[in-house]
Amino acid sequence: MAAVRTTPIRVLVAKPGLDGHDRGAKVLAHAMRDAGMEVIYTGLRQTPATIVDIAVEEDVDVVCVSVLSGAHNMLFAEIMEGLRARAAGDIPVLGGGVIPDQDIALLKQMGVREVFTPGASLTAITGYIRDLVSA
Amino acid sequence: MDQRHERSEMQQAKERWEEERLRPALDRVERAAMPSDLSQQRLYTPLDDAGRDYPGDLGFPGDYPYTRGIYPSMYQGRLWTMRQYAGFGSPEETHERFAYLLGQGQGGLLVAFDLPTQLGFDSDDPRAKGEVGVVGVAVDSLADMETIFGGLPLEQASPSLTMNSAATVALAMYVAVAEQEGVPAARINGTTQNDILKEFIARGTYIFPPRPSMRLTVDLIEYCTAHLPRWNVMNICGYHVREAGSTLVQEVAFALANAITYIEACLERGLEIDAFAPRLAFNFNATCNLFQEAAKYRAARRLWARLLRERFGAQEPASWMWRAGAGSAGSTLTAQQPENNIVRVALQALAGILGGVQSFHTAAYDEALALPSEHSALLALRTQQVLAHESGAAEVIDPLGGSYYVESLTDQIETEVNRYIARIEAEGGMLKAIDEGRAQTEIAQSAYAYQQQIETQERTVVGVNRFEDDDDPAIELHRPRPEVVEAQIAKLQSLRRERDNAAVRGALAALEGEARGDGNLMYPILEAVRAYATIGEICAVLRDVFGEYRAASF
């Protein structure tokens, strides 16, 4: 039997780039809190470097990155690289937003674990995170 | 006495019907109700008309309180303005598009700016990487505005500049071009969105903290009342508040509470209410909830008229008129089964028309997925034309007026919005609500509740949580075009080499001095723009003086 985790799952919800669409990020943060997780929301317009810093300093279990501006390929690449450079490449990164299929494949090649597009259910996302962290 | 007798008879008849006819029918079969922002009855009757005063509460179209429309003839005179997808790209492409539209007699030119421009970053700023020319056109300096508008018949143009935190800079650039083209200031026409408060609570493209932002907002209005009598100084947006997940009542309440904050700031500056109130317009959302949305526009007209006349003492009827455009709610359009969006958009446009708005923007059905194709953009326009010429909705002024249901909704929305605004004010007003993050939290809570309804299937979204099928179409995005980005950056860098840099430094120093003082910043911004200072340089000076806003985390 696997050891049962007693501390709450810590998640960083991040909004890189210039876009101001954070309805999804805030709704997700709320759902994760309701699911008993500890959530840190960065607020808008964070640079990839700041997101990496927060992820490392706050010792989070998962980083969820929301991008709706179309600049995802560049932003995710910088976050993944930054985490690896800080020896934190093992922190799983999830993506969310308006992201085309061919880019989802690209993001997964970069090491992004999963990408959730519009219409994804909150239960599916929180369930995925729980499985990911307890695995 | 007779009336009261009739009323109690009607009440008894209704109760009898409910008990003997309705209840047994529902006991056999009852469908789950659709979640609603407003509490509703199953049936409305003349009982719900009690206490309404026709001349005082409704009146005739074109008459106070404008519940039935702001113009006497409404669509009998002229149809609403059908707004179309705006397009984007380089300043050169924008110019070609506008030349074409003006040639077609369409003066209403919607200028969407890219995110770096909206946030006051030049195209070669590291923070602009990946975002140049993506959601709109990149405008770094007056030179780009000259490319867009130079040589066009600007006296016939009415551009809408979708800028907020740096609206002063965009307006200054447009004024400078119009001057070069020989348009007298008194004839310069157009609109700046200039609604900064909704950026803090809903849309997110803020730069400076709320108070210096308010100063810039009022500077623009003050400048226009003195020099540009035809300019629409502000488009106050409920639209984005609703898109951020608010309820219908919150959409109206926050838009009006923001409007009150602007009005009070302008009065404090010493402006006369009737000098600027007629230049304020609104931009509201339209969801598929046809009757509630139509009632919302009716209620907003009455609320605005009473607010301006009774509270602010405006004398000019033009100040009392709630002029508004509406647009399809992007948040209701789905990436799944995108053709369903054609139906949604048609209902939303019908809601706007039944509600008597002055313009409507129909979204293309594939906007949730891709750059709208020529086909889908045209279909969005055709949707409005079918409504205008085939539905009959434009043939009678305020066709829903007098409906027991819609009049009750209109009253209910007015009451609930007034209550909401009273609470915001009792708690210290919008600026305090923003500082303390309360407005943002209230909207986020509504967004969460809405999403929960979808998760639990209490709310049906066709094709998303019910009636699904498997073949979701592929998403395609607006992508930065490297050649546009490179050309934009090359132009910017050669501008920085070739302009009179001593003049730029002088203008920026003058701007800084004025920003540290309390003068109207439109004037030094106009001077800096004329010297070809870039938007990034101008905003850097203001960032230095005012600081940058950081939203409170939650």
GROMACS .gro file of C-alpha atoms in nm, chain A residues 16-23 25-35 39-47 68-75 78 97-103 117-124, chain B residues 115-116 119 121 127-131 134-135 201-207 242-246 331 335-336 368-369 440 444-445 447-448 450-452 455 464 473-480 543 548-550 553-554:
model
  104
   16PRO     CA    1   0.244   3.449  -1.815
   17GLY     CA    2   0.246   3.691  -2.108
   18LEU     CA    3   0.034   4.001  -2.157
   19ASP     CA    4  -0.319   3.867  -2.186
   20GLY     CA    5  -0.569   3.960  -1.918
   21HIS     CA    6  -0.805   3.664  -1.949
   22ASP     CA    7  -0.795   3.509  -1.606
   23ARG     CA    8  -1.154   3.394  -1.561
   25ALA     CA    9  -0.738   3.059  -1.400
   26LYS     CA   10  -0.941   3.202  -1.112
   27VAL     CA   11  -1.224   2.951  -1.150
   28LEU     CA   12  -0.971   2.667  -1.152
   29ALA     CA   13  -0.790   2.806  -0.845
   30HIS     CA   14  -1.123   2.821  -0.663
   31ALA     CA   15  -1.209   2.462  -0.761
   32MET     CA   16  -0.871   2.334  -0.644
   33ARG     CA   17  -0.915   2.507  -0.308
   34ASP     CA   18  -1.257   2.349  -0.276
   35ALA     CA   19  -1.086   2.017  -0.349
   39VAL     CA   20  -0.322   2.726  -0.434
   40ILE     CA   21  -0.092   3.015  -0.513
   41TYR     CA   22  -0.218   3.236  -0.795
   42THR     CA   23   0.047   3.461  -0.948
   43GLY     CA   24  -0.189   3.726  -1.088
   44LEU     CA   25  -0.155   3.862  -1.441
   45ARG     CA   26   0.149   3.930  -1.658
   46GLN     CA   27   0.422   3.731  -1.488
   47THR     CA   28   0.744   3.661  -1.671
   68LEU     CA   29  -0.503   3.251  -2.407
   69SER     CA   30  -0.303   3.505  -2.607
   70GLY     CA   31  -0.150   3.260  -2.855
   71ALA     CA   32   0.203   3.310  -2.719
   72HIS     CA   33   0.205   2.968  -2.547
   73ASN     CA   34   0.489   2.798  -2.740
   74MET     CA   35   0.743   3.061  -2.641
   75LEU     CA   36   0.616   3.103  -2.284
   78GLU     CA   37   1.094   2.940  -2.123
   97GLY     CA   38  -0.609   2.775  -2.268
   98VAL     CA   39  -0.692   2.807  -2.633
   99ILE     CA   40  -0.421   2.581  -2.772
  100PRO     CA   41  -0.429   2.408  -3.112
  101ASP     CA   42  -0.371   2.031  -3.136
  102GLN     CA   43  -0.039   2.056  -3.318
  103ASP     CA   44   0.088   2.287  -3.043
  117THR     CA   45  -0.858   2.323  -2.364
  118PRO     CA   46  -1.192   2.511  -2.337
  119GLY     CA   47  -1.473   2.289  -2.212
  120ALA     CA   48  -1.249   2.074  -1.990
  121SER     CA   49  -1.424   1.996  -1.663
  122LEU     CA   50  -1.289   2.117  -1.328
  123THR     CA   51  -1.339   1.772  -1.180
  124ALA     CA   52  -1.129   1.620  -1.456
  250LEU     CA   53  -0.149   4.387  -2.639
  251PRO     CA   54   0.196   4.555  -2.626
  254LEU     CA   55   0.001   4.810  -2.230
  256PHE     CA   56   0.529   4.865  -2.461
  262ARG     CA   57   0.790   4.194  -2.273
  263ALA     CA   58   0.624   4.227  -2.616
  264LYS     CA   59   0.789   3.913  -2.751
  265GLY     CA   60   0.541   3.683  -2.919
  266GLU     CA   61   0.253   3.933  -2.892
  269VAL     CA   62  -0.137   3.929  -3.278
  270VAL     CA   63  -0.468   4.054  -3.134
  336ILE     CA   64  -1.214   4.442  -1.221
  337ALA     CA   65  -1.250   4.245  -1.543
  338ARG     CA   66  -1.025   4.284  -1.846
  339GLY     CA   67  -0.676   4.313  -1.698
  340THR     CA   68  -0.504   4.561  -1.932
  341TYR     CA   69  -0.416   4.815  -1.666
  342ILE     CA   70  -0.078   4.985  -1.637
  377ARG     CA   71  -2.000   3.990  -1.787
  378GLU     CA   72  -1.730   3.810  -1.986
  379ALA     CA   73  -1.527   3.784  -1.666
  380GLY     CA   74  -1.818   3.583  -1.529
  381SER     CA   75  -2.046   3.834  -1.358
  466SER     CA   76  -1.789   3.341  -2.333
  470ALA     CA   77  -1.528   2.540  -2.949
  471GLN     CA   78  -1.739   2.222  -2.956
  503ALA     CA   79  -1.359   3.049  -3.044
  504LEU     CA   80  -1.146   2.839  -3.277
  575GLN     CA   81  -1.287   4.133  -0.840
  579ALA     CA   82  -1.489   3.567  -0.958
  580GLN     CA   83  -1.744   3.411  -0.726
  582ALA     CA   84  -1.787   3.295  -1.251
  583TYR     CA   85  -1.722   3.001  -1.021
  585TYR     CA   86  -2.166   2.954  -1.320
  586GLN     CA   87  -1.894   2.696  -1.388
  587GLN     CA   88  -2.023   2.479  -1.103
  590GLU     CA   89  -2.006   2.088  -1.394
  599VAL     CA   90  -2.034   2.080  -2.414
  608PRO     CA   91  -1.290   2.066  -3.502
  609ALA     CA   92  -0.929   2.174  -3.479
  610ILE     CA   93  -0.840   2.507  -3.316
  611GLU     CA   94  -0.639   2.749  -3.526
  612LEU     CA   95  -0.494   3.066  -3.382
  613HIS     CA   96  -0.391   3.412  -3.483
  614ARG     CA   97  -0.016   3.374  -3.489
  615PRO     CA   98   0.250   3.639  -3.496
  678ARG     CA   99   0.534   5.432  -1.509
  683GLU     CA  100   0.264   5.014  -1.189
  684TYR     CA  101  -0.046   4.846  -1.056
  685ARG     CA  102  -0.009   4.501  -0.908
  688SER     CA  103  -0.340   3.803  -0.516
  689PHE     CA  104  -0.617   3.599  -0.363
   0.00000   0.00000   0.00000
